[in-house]
XYZ file of C-alpha atoms in Angstrom:
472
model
C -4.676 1.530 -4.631
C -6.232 -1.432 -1.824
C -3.251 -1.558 1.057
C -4.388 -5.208 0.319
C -1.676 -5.198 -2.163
C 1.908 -6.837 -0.493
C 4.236 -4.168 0.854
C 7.337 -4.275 -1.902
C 10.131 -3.886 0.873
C 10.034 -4.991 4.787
C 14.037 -4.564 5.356
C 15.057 -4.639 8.887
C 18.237 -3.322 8.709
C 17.960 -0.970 11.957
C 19.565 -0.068 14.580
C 18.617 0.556 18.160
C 19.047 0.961 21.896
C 16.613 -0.864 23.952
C 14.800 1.618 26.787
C 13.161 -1.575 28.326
C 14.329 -5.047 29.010
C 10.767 -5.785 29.645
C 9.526 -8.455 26.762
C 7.243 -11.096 25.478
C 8.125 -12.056 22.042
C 4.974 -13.957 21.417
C 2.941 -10.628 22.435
C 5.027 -8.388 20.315
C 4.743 -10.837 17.300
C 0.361 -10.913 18.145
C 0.531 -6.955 18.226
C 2.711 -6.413 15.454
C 0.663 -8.876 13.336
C -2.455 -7.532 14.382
C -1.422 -4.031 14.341
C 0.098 -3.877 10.113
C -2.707 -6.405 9.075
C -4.942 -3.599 9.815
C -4.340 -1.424 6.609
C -4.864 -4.634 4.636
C -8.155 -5.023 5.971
C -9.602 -1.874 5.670
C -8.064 -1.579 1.813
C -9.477 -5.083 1.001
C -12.980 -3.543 2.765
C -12.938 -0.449 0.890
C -12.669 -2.244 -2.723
C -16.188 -4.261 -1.604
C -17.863 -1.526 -0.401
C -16.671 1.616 -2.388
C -19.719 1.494 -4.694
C -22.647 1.152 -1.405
C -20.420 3.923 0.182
C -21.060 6.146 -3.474
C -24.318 5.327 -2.984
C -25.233 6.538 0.173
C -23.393 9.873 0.356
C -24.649 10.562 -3.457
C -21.329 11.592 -5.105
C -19.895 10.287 -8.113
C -16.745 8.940 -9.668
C -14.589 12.082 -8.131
C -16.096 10.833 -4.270
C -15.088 7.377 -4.953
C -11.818 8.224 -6.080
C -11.195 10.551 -2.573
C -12.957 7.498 -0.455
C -9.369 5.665 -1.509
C -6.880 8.639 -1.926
C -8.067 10.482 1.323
C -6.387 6.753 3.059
C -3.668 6.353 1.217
C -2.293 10.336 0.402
C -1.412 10.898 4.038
C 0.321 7.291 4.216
C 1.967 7.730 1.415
C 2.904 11.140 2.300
C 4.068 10.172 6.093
C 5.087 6.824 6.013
C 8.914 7.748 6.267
C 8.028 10.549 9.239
C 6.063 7.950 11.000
C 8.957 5.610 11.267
C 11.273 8.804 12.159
C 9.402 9.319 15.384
C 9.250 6.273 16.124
C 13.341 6.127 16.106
C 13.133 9.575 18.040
C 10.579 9.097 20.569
C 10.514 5.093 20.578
C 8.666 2.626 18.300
C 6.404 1.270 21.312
C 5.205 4.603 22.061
C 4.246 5.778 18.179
C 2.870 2.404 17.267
C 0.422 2.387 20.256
C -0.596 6.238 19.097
C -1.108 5.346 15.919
C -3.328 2.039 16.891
C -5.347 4.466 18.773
C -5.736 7.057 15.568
C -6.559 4.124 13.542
C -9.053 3.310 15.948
C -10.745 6.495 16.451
C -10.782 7.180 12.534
C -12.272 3.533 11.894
C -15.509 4.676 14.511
C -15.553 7.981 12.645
C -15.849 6.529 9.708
C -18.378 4.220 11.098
C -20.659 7.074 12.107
C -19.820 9.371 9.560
C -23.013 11.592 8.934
C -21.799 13.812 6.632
C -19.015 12.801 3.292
C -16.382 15.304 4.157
C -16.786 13.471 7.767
C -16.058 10.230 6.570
C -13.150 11.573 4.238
C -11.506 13.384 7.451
C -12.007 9.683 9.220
C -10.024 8.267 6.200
C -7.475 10.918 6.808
C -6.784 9.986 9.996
C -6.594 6.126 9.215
C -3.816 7.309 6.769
C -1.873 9.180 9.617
C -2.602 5.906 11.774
C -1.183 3.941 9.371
C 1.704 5.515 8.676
C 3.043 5.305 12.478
C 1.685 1.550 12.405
C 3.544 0.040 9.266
C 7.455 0.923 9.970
C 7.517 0.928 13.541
C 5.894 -2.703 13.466
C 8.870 -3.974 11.766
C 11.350 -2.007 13.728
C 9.876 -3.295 17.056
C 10.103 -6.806 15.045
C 13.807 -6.408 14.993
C 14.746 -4.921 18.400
C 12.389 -8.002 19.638
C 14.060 -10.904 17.678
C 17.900 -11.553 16.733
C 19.340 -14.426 14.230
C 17.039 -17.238 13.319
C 14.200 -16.297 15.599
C 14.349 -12.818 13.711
C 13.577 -14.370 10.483
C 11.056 -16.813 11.395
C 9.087 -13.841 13.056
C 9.088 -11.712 9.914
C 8.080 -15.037 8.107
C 5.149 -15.599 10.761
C 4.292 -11.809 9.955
C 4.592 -12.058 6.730
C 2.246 -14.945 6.396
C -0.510 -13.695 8.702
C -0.338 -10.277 6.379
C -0.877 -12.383 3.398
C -3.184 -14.663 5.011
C -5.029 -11.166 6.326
C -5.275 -9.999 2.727
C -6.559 -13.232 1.377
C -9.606 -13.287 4.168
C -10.641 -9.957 4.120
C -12.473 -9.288 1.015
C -14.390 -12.246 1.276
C -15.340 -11.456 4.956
C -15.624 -7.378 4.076
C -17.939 -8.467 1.312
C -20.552 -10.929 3.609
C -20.539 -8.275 6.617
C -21.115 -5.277 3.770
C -24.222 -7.040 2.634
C -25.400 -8.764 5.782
C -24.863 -5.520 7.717
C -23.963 -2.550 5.575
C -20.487 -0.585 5.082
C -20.543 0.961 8.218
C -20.189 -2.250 10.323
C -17.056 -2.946 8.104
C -14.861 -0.236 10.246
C -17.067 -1.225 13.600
C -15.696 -4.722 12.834
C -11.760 -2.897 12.525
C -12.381 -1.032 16.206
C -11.962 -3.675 19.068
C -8.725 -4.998 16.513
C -7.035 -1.993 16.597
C -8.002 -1.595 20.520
C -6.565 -5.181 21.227
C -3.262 -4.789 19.084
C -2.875 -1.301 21.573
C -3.659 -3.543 24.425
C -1.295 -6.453 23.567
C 1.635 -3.874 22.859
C 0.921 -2.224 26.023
C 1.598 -5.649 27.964
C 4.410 -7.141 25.927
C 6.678 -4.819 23.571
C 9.621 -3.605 24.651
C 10.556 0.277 24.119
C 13.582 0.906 21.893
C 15.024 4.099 20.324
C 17.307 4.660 17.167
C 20.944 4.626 17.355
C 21.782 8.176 18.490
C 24.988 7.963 15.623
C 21.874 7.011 12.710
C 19.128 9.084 13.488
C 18.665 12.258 11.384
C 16.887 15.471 12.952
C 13.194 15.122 12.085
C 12.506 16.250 8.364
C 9.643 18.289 9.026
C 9.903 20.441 5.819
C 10.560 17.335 3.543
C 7.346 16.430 5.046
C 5.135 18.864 4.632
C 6.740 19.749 0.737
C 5.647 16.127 0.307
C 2.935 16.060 1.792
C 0.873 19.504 0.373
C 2.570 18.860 -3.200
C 0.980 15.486 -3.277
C -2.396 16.845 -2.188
C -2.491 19.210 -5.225
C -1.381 17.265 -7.818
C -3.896 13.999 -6.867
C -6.833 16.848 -6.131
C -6.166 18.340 -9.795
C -5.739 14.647 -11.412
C -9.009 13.839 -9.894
C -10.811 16.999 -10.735
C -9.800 17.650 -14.009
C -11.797 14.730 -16.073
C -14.923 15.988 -14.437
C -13.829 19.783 -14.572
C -11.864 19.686 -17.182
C -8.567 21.751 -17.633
C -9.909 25.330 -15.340
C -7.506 27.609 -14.173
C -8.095 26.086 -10.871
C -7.275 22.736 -11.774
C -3.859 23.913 -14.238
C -3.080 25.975 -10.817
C -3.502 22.740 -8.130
C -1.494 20.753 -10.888
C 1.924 23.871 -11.398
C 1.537 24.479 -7.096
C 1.959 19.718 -7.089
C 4.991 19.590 -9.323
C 6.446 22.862 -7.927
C 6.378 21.556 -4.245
C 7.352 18.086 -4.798
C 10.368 19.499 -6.811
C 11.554 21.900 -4.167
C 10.524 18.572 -2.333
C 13.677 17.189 -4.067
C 15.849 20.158 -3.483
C 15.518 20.400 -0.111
C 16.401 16.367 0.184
C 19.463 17.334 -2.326
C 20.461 20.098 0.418
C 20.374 17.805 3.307
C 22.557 15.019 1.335
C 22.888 11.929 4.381
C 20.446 13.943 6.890
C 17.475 14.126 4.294
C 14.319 11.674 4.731
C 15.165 10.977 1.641
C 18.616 10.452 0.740
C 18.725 11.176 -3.273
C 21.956 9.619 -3.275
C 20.381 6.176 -2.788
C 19.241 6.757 -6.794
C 22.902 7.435 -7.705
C 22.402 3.659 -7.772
C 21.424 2.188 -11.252
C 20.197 -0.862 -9.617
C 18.317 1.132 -6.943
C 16.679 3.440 -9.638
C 15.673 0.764 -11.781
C 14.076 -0.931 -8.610
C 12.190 1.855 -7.868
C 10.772 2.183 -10.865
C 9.610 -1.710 -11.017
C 7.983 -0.554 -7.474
C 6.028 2.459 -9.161
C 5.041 0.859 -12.377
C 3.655 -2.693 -11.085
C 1.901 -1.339 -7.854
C 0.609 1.427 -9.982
C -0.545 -1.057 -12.344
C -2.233 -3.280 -9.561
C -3.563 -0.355 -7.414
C -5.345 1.016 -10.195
C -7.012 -3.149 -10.378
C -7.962 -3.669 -6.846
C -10.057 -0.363 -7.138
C -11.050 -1.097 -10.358
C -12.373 -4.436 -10.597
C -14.683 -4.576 -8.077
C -15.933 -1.575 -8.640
C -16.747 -3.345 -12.428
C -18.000 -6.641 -10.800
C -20.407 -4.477 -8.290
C -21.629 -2.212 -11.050
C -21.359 -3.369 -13.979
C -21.880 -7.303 -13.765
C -24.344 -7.117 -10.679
C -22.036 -8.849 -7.903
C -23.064 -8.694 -4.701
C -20.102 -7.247 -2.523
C -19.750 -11.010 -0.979
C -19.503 -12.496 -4.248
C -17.314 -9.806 -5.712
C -14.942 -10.246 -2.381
C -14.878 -14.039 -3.513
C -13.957 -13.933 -7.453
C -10.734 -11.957 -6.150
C -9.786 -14.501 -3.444
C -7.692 -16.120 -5.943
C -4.906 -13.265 -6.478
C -3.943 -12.940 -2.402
C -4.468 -16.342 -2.007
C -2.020 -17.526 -4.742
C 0.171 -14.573 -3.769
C 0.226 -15.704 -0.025
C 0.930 -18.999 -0.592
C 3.531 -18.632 -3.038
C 5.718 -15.536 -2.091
C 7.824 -17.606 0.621
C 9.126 -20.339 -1.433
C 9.847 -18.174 -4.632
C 11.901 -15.659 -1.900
C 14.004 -18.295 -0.787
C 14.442 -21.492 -3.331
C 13.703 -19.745 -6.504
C 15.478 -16.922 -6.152
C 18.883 -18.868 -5.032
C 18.405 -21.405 -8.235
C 17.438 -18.467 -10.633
C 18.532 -15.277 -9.500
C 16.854 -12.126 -8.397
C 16.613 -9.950 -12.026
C 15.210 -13.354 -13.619
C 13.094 -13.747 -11.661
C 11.963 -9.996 -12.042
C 12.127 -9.581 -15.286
C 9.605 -13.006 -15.698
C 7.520 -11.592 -12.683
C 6.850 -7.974 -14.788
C 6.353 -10.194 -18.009
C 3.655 -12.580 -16.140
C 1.575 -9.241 -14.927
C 1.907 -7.855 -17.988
C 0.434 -10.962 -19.768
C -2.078 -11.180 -16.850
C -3.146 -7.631 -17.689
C -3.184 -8.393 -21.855
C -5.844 -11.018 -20.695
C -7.911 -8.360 -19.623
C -7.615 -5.925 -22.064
C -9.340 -8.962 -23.775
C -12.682 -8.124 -21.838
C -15.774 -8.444 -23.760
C -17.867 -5.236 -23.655
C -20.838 -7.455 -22.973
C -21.424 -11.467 -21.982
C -18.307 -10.984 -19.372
C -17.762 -14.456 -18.111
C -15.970 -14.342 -14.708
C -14.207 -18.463 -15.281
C -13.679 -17.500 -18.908
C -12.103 -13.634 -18.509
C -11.283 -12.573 -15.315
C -9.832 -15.646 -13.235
C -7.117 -16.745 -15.601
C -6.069 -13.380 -15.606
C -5.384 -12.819 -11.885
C -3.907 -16.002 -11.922
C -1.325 -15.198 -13.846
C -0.971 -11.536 -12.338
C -0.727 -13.617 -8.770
C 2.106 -15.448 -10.232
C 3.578 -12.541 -11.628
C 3.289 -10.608 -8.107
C 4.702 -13.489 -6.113
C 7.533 -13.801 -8.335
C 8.327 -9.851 -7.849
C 7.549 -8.973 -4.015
C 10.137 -11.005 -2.323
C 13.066 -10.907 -4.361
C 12.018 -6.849 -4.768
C 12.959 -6.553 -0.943
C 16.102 -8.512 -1.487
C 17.953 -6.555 -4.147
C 16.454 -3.340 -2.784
C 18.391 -3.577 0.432
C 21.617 -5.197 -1.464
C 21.780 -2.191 -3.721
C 21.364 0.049 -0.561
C 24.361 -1.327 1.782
C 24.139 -1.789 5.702
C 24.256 1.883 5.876
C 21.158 2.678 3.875
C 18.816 -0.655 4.023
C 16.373 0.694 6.406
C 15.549 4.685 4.906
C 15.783 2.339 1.289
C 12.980 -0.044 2.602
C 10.973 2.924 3.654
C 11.870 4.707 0.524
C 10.495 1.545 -1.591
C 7.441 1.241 0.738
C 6.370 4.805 0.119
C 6.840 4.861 -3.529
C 4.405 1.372 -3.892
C 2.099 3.971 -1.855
C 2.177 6.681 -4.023
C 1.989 4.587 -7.184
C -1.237 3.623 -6.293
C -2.537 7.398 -5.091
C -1.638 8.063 -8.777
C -3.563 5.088 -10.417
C -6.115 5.795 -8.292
C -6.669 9.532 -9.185
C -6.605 8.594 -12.854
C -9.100 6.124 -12.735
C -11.631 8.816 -13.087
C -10.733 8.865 -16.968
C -12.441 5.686 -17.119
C -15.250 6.187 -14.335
C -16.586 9.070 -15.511
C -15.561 8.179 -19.542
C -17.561 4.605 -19.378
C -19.921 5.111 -17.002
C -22.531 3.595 -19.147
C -20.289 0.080 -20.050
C -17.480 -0.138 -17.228
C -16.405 -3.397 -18.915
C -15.105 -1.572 -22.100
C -13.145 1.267 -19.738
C -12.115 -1.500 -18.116
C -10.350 -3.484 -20.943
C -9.026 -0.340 -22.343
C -7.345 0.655 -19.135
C -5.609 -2.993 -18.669
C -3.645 -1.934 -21.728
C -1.720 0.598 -19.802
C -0.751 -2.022 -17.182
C 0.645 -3.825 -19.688
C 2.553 -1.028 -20.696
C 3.805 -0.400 -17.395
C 4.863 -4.101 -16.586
C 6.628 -4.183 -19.854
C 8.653 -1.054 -18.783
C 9.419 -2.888 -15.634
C 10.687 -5.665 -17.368
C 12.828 -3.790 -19.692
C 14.374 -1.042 -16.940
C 15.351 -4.229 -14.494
C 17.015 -5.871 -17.725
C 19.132 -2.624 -18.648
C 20.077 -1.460 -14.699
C 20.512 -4.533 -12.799
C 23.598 -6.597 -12.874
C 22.729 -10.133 -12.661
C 22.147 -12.072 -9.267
């Protein structure tokens, strides 16, 4: 999965207790902006450049694969400890450490002489990440109150979009102007100046002392190491096949992440994740929306420029260009379908069309021609309609998640959404090696067959938001 995709869930429903009075609001918007448009950069970068990356280190489909995963298994895995310590130890202080890990990894990367060097880089941009993305928000809402609040989040919402629509294009002309490398040099002095701005203008804040939990270390690290098994034995096993090695990485995944769960179960309120939360039919169908579409989509943004590099002869520039159109669309559009849509239609309308409009967007590609693949004719319309689909989800997704959560649980129930849209696309992503290493020799037809199972999974959005969500 590309972190170019739209975050599902950016609730600010936190509490806190300001260490500073020291602020500039239009330097903590500028940092914050800069800081969480990073990951949708590098993502949108990654997509261009994955194949000239392949290339140059010599591995196959399985290297590819960890070039993504080795990003987005330690966000996915951290995301909710990252905005923990930033309630513990203050927001200001994690986001400018993990500004300066992002940083670092992006010049590792840069220089990375060796592929297990640039997958450790990757790593680290995932740890960075994860401290960026929830304390940016959280210093969002200690900085701005009422209407000034919600105009910043719309100014940050629109400069993440806006982020996501520029950088393929502009990953794609410096990847073939300059090579892959200059890609993360480009990422360095952003991440330095976001640290910089912070430094000058955000105020510190804390937590609440009366909602903050004791750090869930062990939740973490159950996550965390049963998430690294089962994506390294999802990866390895259509290259493998089914070895002991690869059964054993896949029984050691699912038997972490479940003791994972009952760990969460033992901590009830105090857990990083609360599993009461899914007591909620309207929460549990939301979460599964979250999982099936951004599964669905992660597995595209990987997937189809990989096809248009490889298969069709794009250059990375050109390949960045033909998928302007989906953040474009998606940017422009996501505002006004949050706010007048929503009000005139309601929010599980306008989710149940949004899953039905990916889902037809994915049915056009599954209609893919194994050879003569015209980009006007079969792959635009498509992402058109998946755009539309996408911008009629994302913003009334954050709504009803935090309205099925309650006061009490809106901010751990945005995190909770944001990590499972993470960890939908590690998934797609480690599958896609089924059709990598299956249609090597014709991407276009693995391709087409693989659009089928988005359908499948935006139908099954449509149909569990139906069935568990009262209407509004």
């Amino acid at each position: 999965m590309s972190s170019s995709l739209p975050l599902p869930c950016t609730g600010l429903g936190i509490a806190t207790e300001n260490v500073s009075d020291n602020i500039d609001k239009r330097g903590t918007l500028v940092a914050t902006i800069l800081g969480s448009s990073l990951a949708f950069i590098v993502g949108s970068i990654i997509n261009v450049a994955l194949p000239q990356m392949q290339a140059d280190f010599e591995v196959g489909p399985t290297g590819a694969q960890w070039i993504v995963n080795a990003y987005l298994l330690p966000l996915g895995a951290f995301v909710l400890i990252g905005g923990a310590l930033g309630d513990h130890y203050g927001r200001k202080r994690v986001f400018q450490l993990g500004l300066g890990v992002f940083a670092i990894a992006c010049m590792l990367c840069a220089v990375a002489w060796s592929f297990p060097v640039l997958l450790a880089g990757r790593v680290l941009e995932g740890i960075g990440a994860a401290m960026i993305a929830p304390t940016s928000l959280a210093i969002i809402a200690d900085g701005f109150s009422g209407k000034e609040r919600g105009q910043a989040v719309g100014t940050w919402a629109a400069a993440g979009a806006a982020a996501g629509a520029v950088a393929p294009l502009a990953g794609g002309v410096i990847v073939d102007l300059a090579g892959w490398r200059w890609a993360f040099v480009a990422v360095f002095p952003i991440s330095l100046y976001a640290m910089l701005v912070a430094h000058r203008s955000v105020r510190e804040s804390l937590a609440s002392k009366n909602q903050t939990a004791p750090l869930d270390w062990l939740g973490a690290a159950l996550s965390c190491a049963g998430l690294f098994a089962l994506i390294w034995g999802l990866i390895a096993a259509p290259e493998r096949g089914m070895t002991t090695g690869v059964i054993a990485a896949l029984g050691f995944g699912i038997t972490a992440l479940l003791t994972f769960l009952k760990v969460e179960a033992d901590k009830g309120d105090r857990a990083m994740t609360p599993l009461a939360l899914f007591a909620n039919a309207t929460f549990s169908g939301l979460s599964v929306l979250t999982f099936c579409l951004y599964a669905a989509l992660g597995g595209l943004m990987v997937l189809l420029p990989y096809v248009l590099i490889e298969d069709l002869g794009y250059s990375a520039t050109a390949a960045g260009a033909a998928i302007l159109p989906f953040p474009l669309i998606l940017g422009l559009l996501s505002r006004s379908v949050g706010g007048v849509m929503t009000e005139r239609f309601g929010t599980k309308a306008l989710l149940v069309l949004g899953s039905l409009l990916v889902g037809a967007g994915f049915l056009l590609f599954a209609q893919v021609p194994a050879d003569t693949v015209s980009y006007w004719r079969d792959i635009l319309p498509a992402l058109v309609i998946l755009a539309l689909g996408m911008a009629a989800s994302v913003a009334p997704l954050t709504t009803a998640v935090l309205e099925s959560a309650g006061d009490r649980y809106s901010g751990v129930a945005s995190g909770i959404n944001n990590a499972i849209s993470r960890i939908a696309g590690l998934i797609a992503t480690a599958l896609l090696g089924l059709v990598l290493i299956a249609y090597a020799d014709n991407l276009a037809v693995g391709f087409a067959l693989s659009a089928w199972v988005g359908v499948a999974l935006a139908c099954l959005s449509a149909v569990t938001i139906f069935f568990s969500m009262d209407r509004g």
